[in-house]
Short mmCIF file of C-alpha atoms and ligand atoms in Angstrom, two decimals:
data_model
loop_
_atom_site.label_atom_id
_atom_site.label_comp_id
_atom_site.label_asym_id
_atom_site.label_seq_id
_atom_site.Cartn_x
_atom_site.Cartn_y
_atom_site.Cartn_z
CA MET L 1 0.00 0.00 0.00
CA LYS L 2 1.42 3.41 -0.98
CA ALA L 3 2.45 5.31 2.19
CA ASP L 4 0.70 8.61 2.69
CA VAL L 5 3.83 10.64 2.18
CA GLN L 6 1.94 13.87 2.81
CA LYS L 7 2.11 13.46 6.58
CA TYR L 8 5.86 13.09 6.29
CA VAL L 9 6.32 16.23 4.22
CA SER L 10 4.14 18.60 6.28
CA SER L 11 6.04 21.73 7.24
CA ILE L 12 5.18 21.13 10.90
CA GLY L 13 8.27 19.82 12.67
CA ILE L 14 10.99 21.70 10.82
CA THR L 15 13.40 23.79 12.89
CA LEU L 16 13.30 27.58 13.05
CA ASP L 17 16.68 27.75 11.31
CA ARG L 18 15.52 25.62 8.39
CA PHE L 19 12.24 27.54 8.16
CA ILE L 20 14.10 30.89 8.07
CA SER L 21 16.41 29.58 5.36
CA GLN L 22 13.50 28.23 3.31
CA ARG L 23 11.65 31.58 3.60
CA GLN L 24 14.70 33.63 2.65
CA SER L 25 13.40 33.47 -0.90
CA ASP L 26 10.66 35.86 0.32
CA PHE L 27 13.44 38.46 0.29
CA PRO L 28 15.10 38.22 -3.15
CA TYR L 29 17.48 41.07 -2.34
CA ALA L 30 18.39 39.91 1.15
CA LYS L 31 21.79 38.31 1.53
CA GLY L 32 20.86 36.44 4.67
CA GLU L 33 21.32 39.28 7.18
CA LEU L 34 17.67 39.25 8.30
CA SER L 35 17.77 35.46 8.53
CA GLN L 36 20.84 35.64 10.73
CA LEU L 37 19.24 38.36 12.86
CA LEU L 38 16.19 36.16 13.48
CA ARG L 39 18.52 33.32 14.46
CA ASP L 40 20.31 35.64 16.91
CA ILE L 41 16.96 36.46 18.55
CA GLY L 42 16.11 32.76 18.76
CA LEU L 43 19.44 32.06 20.47
CA ALA L 44 18.96 34.82 23.07
CA ALA L 45 15.42 33.55 23.74
CA LYS L 46 16.81 30.11 24.61
CA VAL L 47 19.28 31.66 27.06
CA VAL L 48 16.63 33.87 28.69
CA ASN L 49 14.25 30.92 28.93
CA LYS L 50 16.87 29.01 30.89
CA ALA L 51 17.42 32.00 33.22
CA ILE L 52 13.68 32.28 33.88
CA MET L 53 13.33 28.57 34.59
CA ASN L 54 16.29 28.56 37.00
CA SER L 55 15.74 32.03 38.53
CA GLY L 56 14.60 30.57 41.84
CA LEU L 57 17.76 28.45 42.06
CA ILE L 58 20.44 30.92 40.98
CA GLY L 59 19.44 33.94 43.04
CA ILE L 60 18.13 36.17 40.24
CA GLU L 61 14.68 36.69 41.68
CA GLY L 62 13.37 39.94 43.11
CA PRO L 63 14.09 43.64 42.44
CA ALA L 64 17.37 44.76 40.92
CA GLY L 65 17.38 47.83 43.16
CA TYR L 66 16.78 50.57 40.59
CA GLN L 67 14.16 51.84 38.14
CA ASN L 68 13.98 51.67 34.35
CA SER L 69 13.45 54.66 32.08
CA SER L 70 9.70 54.39 32.60
CA GLY L 71 10.18 54.78 36.35
CA GLU L 72 9.27 51.15 36.99
CA GLU L 73 11.07 48.98 39.55
CA GLN L 74 13.48 46.81 37.51
CA GLN L 75 13.55 43.15 38.45
CA LYS L 76 16.80 41.18 38.28
CA LEU L 77 15.33 39.08 35.47
CA ASP L 78 14.52 42.27 33.52
CA VAL L 79 18.22 43.16 33.66
CA VAL L 80 19.35 39.62 32.74
CA ALA L 81 17.00 39.48 29.74
CA ASN L 82 18.01 42.98 28.61
CA VAL L 83 21.73 42.15 28.74
CA ARG L 84 21.27 38.80 26.98
CA PHE L 85 19.28 40.20 24.03
CA ILE L 86 21.44 43.29 23.55
CA ARG L 87 24.61 41.15 23.73
CA ALA L 88 23.23 38.63 21.19
CA LEU L 89 22.14 41.41 18.82
CA THR L 90 25.46 43.23 19.15
CA ARG L 91 27.64 40.14 18.72
CA GLY L 92 25.44 38.85 15.87
CA GLY L 93 26.63 41.85 13.85
CA GLU L 94 23.40 42.39 11.91
CA VAL L 95 22.08 45.33 13.99
CA CYS L 96 23.52 48.86 14.09
CA ALA L 97 21.29 50.06 16.92
CA VAL L 98 18.99 48.70 19.61
CA ILE L 99 16.31 50.47 21.61
CA SER L 100 15.07 48.68 24.70
CA GLU L 101 12.28 49.28 27.17
CA GLU L 102 14.98 48.85 29.82
CA GLU L 103 17.35 51.45 28.35
CA GLU L 104 16.82 55.24 28.50
CA GLU L 105 18.74 55.92 25.28
CA MET L 106 19.36 54.22 21.94
CA ILE L 107 22.28 51.78 22.00
CA ASP L 108 24.84 52.10 19.16
CA THR L 109 26.14 48.53 18.73
CA GLY L 110 29.18 49.73 16.74
CA ASN L 111 28.10 47.54 13.81
CA ARG L 112 28.26 50.42 11.34
CA HIS L 113 27.90 48.07 8.34
CA ALA L 114 24.63 46.58 9.67
CA LYS L 115 21.37 47.32 7.83
CA TYR L 116 18.88 46.74 10.67
CA VAL L 117 17.77 48.19 13.99
CA VAL L 118 15.78 46.38 16.71
CA ALA L 119 13.24 47.64 19.26
CA ILE L 120 12.75 45.23 22.14
CA ASP L 121 10.88 44.66 25.37
CA PRO L 122 13.29 42.06 26.75
CA LEU L 123 10.96 40.79 29.46
CA ASP L 124 7.28 41.69 29.25
CA GLY L 125 5.02 41.02 32.21
CA SER L 126 7.36 42.03 35.02
CA SER L 127 4.54 41.79 37.58
CA ASN L 128 4.55 38.05 36.81
CA ILE L 129 8.24 37.57 37.59
CA ASP L 130 9.02 35.30 40.59
CA VAL L 131 5.42 34.04 40.80
CA ASN L 132 5.71 31.43 38.04
CA MET L 133 3.28 33.19 35.74
CA PRO L 134 3.82 33.66 31.97
CA LEU L 135 6.36 36.19 30.71
CA GLY L 136 7.36 37.30 27.24
CA THR L 137 9.80 39.10 24.97
CA ILE L 138 8.53 41.39 22.20
CA PHE L 139 10.68 42.57 19.28
CA SER L 140 10.44 44.69 16.14
CA ILE L 141 12.98 44.84 13.30
CA TYR L 142 13.33 47.89 11.01
CA ARG L 143 15.74 48.77 8.20
CA ARG L 144 18.04 51.63 9.14
CA LYS L 145 17.28 54.95 7.38
CA THR L 146 20.75 56.52 7.57
CA PRO L 147 23.53 55.35 5.22
CA VAL L 148 25.31 52.10 6.08
CA GLY L 149 28.75 52.91 7.50
CA THR L 150 27.61 55.96 9.47
CA PRO L 151 26.68 56.10 13.16
CA PRO L 152 22.98 55.28 13.76
CA THR L 153 20.68 58.15 14.77
CA LEU L 154 17.18 58.52 16.24
CA GLU L 155 15.91 58.70 12.64
CA ASP L 156 16.81 55.00 12.39
CA VAL L 157 14.76 53.94 15.41
CA LEU L 158 11.80 56.35 15.56
CA GLN L 159 9.94 54.71 12.70
CA LYS L 160 6.24 54.02 12.17
CA GLY L 161 5.04 50.47 12.71
CA THR L 162 4.32 50.19 8.99
CA GLU L 163 8.10 50.29 8.44
CA GLN L 164 8.75 47.04 10.32
CA VAL L 165 10.38 44.30 8.22
CA ALA L 166 9.77 41.70 10.93
CA ALA L 167 8.26 41.42 14.40
CA GLY L 168 7.55 38.74 16.94
CA TYR L 169 7.39 37.60 20.49
CA VAL L 170 8.62 34.81 22.72
CA ILE L 171 6.21 33.49 25.35
CA TYR L 172 7.77 31.81 28.38
CA GLY L 173 4.68 29.90 29.49
CA SER L 174 3.63 26.29 30.01
CA SER L 175 5.67 25.85 26.85
CA ASN L 176 8.19 28.20 25.29
CA MET L 177 7.09 29.55 21.91
CA LEU L 178 8.55 31.98 19.41
CA VAL L 179 5.99 33.58 17.07
CA TYR L 180 7.05 35.94 14.28
CA THR L 181 6.17 37.51 10.96
CA THR L 182 8.23 39.02 8.14
CA GLY L 183 5.10 40.33 6.42
CA HIS L 184 4.28 36.96 4.86
CA GLY L 185 1.96 35.52 7.52
CA VAL L 186 2.50 34.52 11.15
CA ASN L 187 4.22 31.30 12.21
CA GLY L 188 4.69 29.79 15.69
CA PHE L 189 7.56 27.62 16.89
CA THR L 190 7.63 25.54 20.08
CA TYR L 191 10.93 25.03 21.88
CA ASP L 192 12.01 21.37 22.12
CA PHE L 193 14.29 21.21 25.17
CA SER L 194 15.54 17.74 24.26
CA ILE L 195 17.26 19.03 21.11
CA GLY L 196 17.52 22.75 21.97
CA GLU L 197 15.62 23.82 18.88
CA TYR L 198 12.48 25.86 18.10
CA ILE L 199 10.23 23.57 16.00
CA LEU L 200 7.42 24.79 13.72
CA SER L 201 4.19 23.87 15.52
CA HIS L 202 1.70 26.60 14.47
CA PRO L 203 2.08 27.36 10.76
CA ASN L 204 0.12 30.29 9.26
CA MET L 205 -1.56 31.48 12.47
CA GLN L 206 -4.88 33.27 11.82
CA SER L 207 -6.82 35.62 14.11
CA LYS L 208 -10.43 34.51 14.49
CA GLU L 209 -12.87 37.01 12.95
CA ASN L 210 -14.79 37.10 16.24
CA GLY L 211 -14.34 35.87 19.78
CA ASN L 212 -15.74 35.86 23.32
CA ILE L 213 -12.66 36.54 25.44
CA PHE L 214 -11.97 40.05 26.70
CA SER L 215 -8.80 41.07 28.51
CA TYR L 216 -8.39 44.27 30.54
CA ASN L 217 -7.46 45.33 34.08
CA GLU L 218 -10.78 45.41 35.92
CA GLY L 219 -9.31 47.76 38.53
CA ASN L 220 -9.16 50.58 35.96
CA LEU L 221 -12.75 50.22 34.69
CA TYR L 222 -14.06 53.52 36.06
CA ASP L 223 -11.15 55.43 34.49
CA PHE L 224 -12.04 54.20 31.00
CA PRO L 225 -13.81 56.35 28.39
CA LYS L 226 -17.57 55.73 28.41
CA GLY L 227 -17.45 53.87 25.09
CA ILE L 228 -15.00 51.37 26.56
CA GLN L 229 -17.13 50.95 29.67
CA ASP L 230 -20.11 50.26 27.39
CA PHE L 231 -18.10 47.60 25.56
CA ILE L 232 -17.13 45.90 28.82
CA GLU L 233 -20.82 45.91 29.82
CA TYR L 234 -21.67 44.43 26.37
CA CYS L 235 -19.17 41.60 26.96
CA ARG L 236 -20.60 40.88 30.40
CA ARG L 237 -24.20 40.82 29.15
CA ASN L 238 -23.14 38.34 26.45
CA LYS L 239 -21.46 36.15 29.07
CA PHE L 240 -18.04 36.48 27.42
CA SER L 241 -15.02 35.18 29.34
CA ALA L 242 -12.85 37.74 31.13
CA ARG L 243 -9.23 36.60 31.00
CA TYR L 244 -6.31 38.81 32.12
CA VAL L 245 -2.88 37.36 32.84
CA GLY L 246 -0.92 40.56 33.52
CA ALA L 247 1.50 39.81 30.71
CA LEU L 248 0.52 41.35 27.39
CA VAL L 249 2.22 38.61 25.36
CA ALA L 250 0.28 35.85 27.14
CA ASP L 251 -3.09 37.59 26.74
CA PHE L 252 -2.30 38.42 23.11
CA HIS L 253 -1.19 34.84 22.33
CA ARG L 254 -4.30 33.25 23.87
CA ASN L 255 -6.61 35.70 22.10
CA LEU L 256 -4.81 35.08 18.79
CA LEU L 257 -5.35 31.34 19.13
CA LYS L 258 -8.90 31.39 20.53
CA GLY L 259 -10.39 34.70 19.38
CA GLY L 260 -10.62 37.67 21.73
CA ILE L 261 -9.67 41.27 22.47
CA PHE L 262 -7.12 42.97 24.72
CA LEU L 263 -7.69 46.53 25.89
CA TYR L 264 -5.38 48.93 27.70
CA PRO L 265 -7.17 52.31 27.41
CA PRO L 266 -5.99 55.54 29.05
CA THR L 267 -6.33 55.60 32.87
CA LYS L 268 -5.83 58.35 35.46
CA LYS L 269 -2.45 56.80 36.30
CA ALA L 270 -1.54 56.41 32.62
CA PRO L 271 -3.37 59.13 30.64
CA GLN L 272 -1.53 58.18 27.41
CA GLY L 273 -2.12 54.48 28.10
CA LYS L 274 0.49 52.30 29.82
CA LEU L 275 1.88 50.25 26.93
CA ARG L 276 4.84 51.44 24.85
CA LEU L 277 4.41 52.07 21.16
CA MET L 278 7.94 51.06 20.11
CA PHE L 279 8.50 48.11 22.46
CA GLU L 280 5.08 46.44 22.71
CA CYS L 281 2.33 47.86 20.49
CA ASN L 282 3.99 48.09 17.06
CA ALA L 283 5.21 44.48 17.04
CA LEU L 284 1.87 43.01 18.16
CA ALA L 285 -0.04 45.29 15.78
CA PHE L 286 2.07 44.00 12.85
CA LEU L 287 1.45 40.41 13.94
CA ILE L 288 -2.31 40.77 14.46
CA GLU L 289 -2.79 42.48 11.09
CA GLN L 290 -0.75 39.76 9.39
CA ALA L 291 -3.06 37.24 11.08
CA GLY L 292 -6.22 39.09 9.96
CA GLY L 293 -7.01 41.01 13.15
CA VAL L 294 -7.02 44.73 14.08
CA ALA L 295 -4.92 46.98 16.34
CA THR L 296 -5.90 50.57 17.13
CA ASP L 297 -5.34 53.26 19.73
CA GLY L 298 -9.04 54.08 19.43
CA LYS L 299 -8.49 56.67 16.72
CA GLN L 300 -6.03 55.18 14.20
CA ARG L 301 -4.13 52.05 13.27
CA ILE L 302 -1.33 51.51 15.75
CA LEU L 303 1.00 50.99 12.78
CA GLU L 304 0.28 54.50 11.47
CA ILE L 305 1.33 56.32 14.66
CA GLN L 306 4.44 58.42 14.00
CA PRO L 307 6.67 58.07 17.09
CA THR L 308 8.31 61.19 18.52
CA GLU L 309 9.91 59.71 21.64
CA LEU L 310 11.59 56.36 22.28
CA HIS L 311 9.43 55.50 25.29
CA GLN L 312 6.14 57.02 24.25
CA ARG L 313 3.02 55.22 25.34
CA CYS L 314 -0.28 54.69 23.54
CA PRO L 315 -3.69 53.16 24.26
CA LEU L 316 -4.03 49.65 22.80
CA ILE L 317 -7.15 47.85 21.59
CA ILE L 318 -6.07 44.69 19.73
CA GLY L 319 -7.51 41.36 18.63
CA SER L 320 -10.38 39.86 16.65
CA LYS L 321 -11.63 42.21 13.93
CA THR L 322 -15.34 42.14 14.85
CA MET L 323 -14.64 42.79 18.55
CA VAL L 324 -12.32 45.74 17.88
CA GLU L 325 -14.83 47.21 15.42
CA LYS L 326 -17.50 46.93 18.16
CA VAL L 327 -15.31 48.96 20.50
CA LEU L 328 -14.81 51.65 17.84
CA GLN L 329 -18.57 51.83 17.24
CA MET L 330 -19.17 52.33 20.97
CA LEU L 331 -16.49 55.01 21.20
CA GLU L 332 -18.02 56.77 18.22
CA ALA L 333 -21.46 56.66 19.87
CA HIS L 334 -19.96 58.88 22.59
CA GLN L 335 -17.93 60.89 20.00
CA GLU L 336 -14.88 59.64 21.87
CA THR L 337 -11.53 58.45 20.70
CA VAL L 338 -9.31 56.76 23.22
CA ALA L 339 -6.10 58.39 21.99
CA LEU L 340 -5.62 61.89 23.45
P1 P6P N 401 -1.42 46.42 34.73
C1 P6P N 401 3.47 44.35 32.11
O1 P6P N 401 4.04 45.27 33.01
C2 P6P N 401 2.69 45.13 31.07
O2 P6P N 401 3.53 46.02 30.41
C3 P6P N 401 1.99 44.19 30.10
O3 P6P N 401 2.71 43.04 29.86
C4 P6P N 401 0.68 43.90 30.80
O4 P6P N 401 -0.37 43.56 29.90
C5 P6P N 401 0.38 45.22 31.50
O5 P6P N 401 1.63 45.86 31.72
C6 P6P N 401 -0.29 45.00 32.83
O6 P6P N 401 -0.53 46.29 33.39
O7 P6P N 401 -1.53 47.91 34.93
O8 P6P N 401 -2.77 45.79 34.41
O9 P6P N 401 -0.68 45.69 35.80
#
């Protein structure tokens, strides 16, 4: 009987490295630099994953003793993840500059010949550190704007989300996954500890048109614009499931797989919203649009926002298309837009 060879040739099961190499043809002019850069990120993610899993054993739990540029208490693991990713990106040689949620200023890697810059949130979900809850890394890759061979400038890193050439996240959860896009769909890879490789497990990830999961911090409800409060009430009346993990990557990943919406509107404590445009919102907006979903600040596509500061924040409403459109309708009913 002729074996069903199809099940042996499915793309599921190939390594991240092989997948990147196979997809390099998506970039006829690329000479492999972007491929190598994605590999460098995959390597750093493996190292950070190990640090997270062993943090309770090697004394890297708890606060680092100082604040990051957003005035937030840095955790030791935040510092470890930041150092690991910046070191991997610098040594990999494909990046001329890095901006990090954990760094006040842009980092010039000294790789003057490099064509790319990276924006990164090395460890997203800091409130989940040390309590064995999911964490994540979020990254965006842009082409530099200034000539190769010259020192990088802010012009290279303050780019709209539409300029991203790649974006992705790592989720350090019940399993470790790396999910990324280069503008040709979204693919998810699960880390196989036994061989130390990311293996394709979720090819061509698609956002569900609609969903019944809504994610937001209940404690901020009465700060929200009326249109948002109406949407929350709409979800409750329809018996939707409220799910909020406290790590954007984890809520985003679940909603991408199951259908749902994540909202971080402006609050009294964070009048511009809490999440950072360059380090969190742009990457996830690129991914959700590639998967068929929507990401807005309540007024415009996240990807269309022109950044003016490295650490600027923006409101974020992201997920299944129908749910986000419902929020926009309810904001419009109050002639509100979430963005200030
Ligand atoms: P809150 C983590 O600090 C983070 O940046 C996101 O990962 C997460 O979704 C959000 O903040 C949680 O914020 O104010 O609800 O604790």
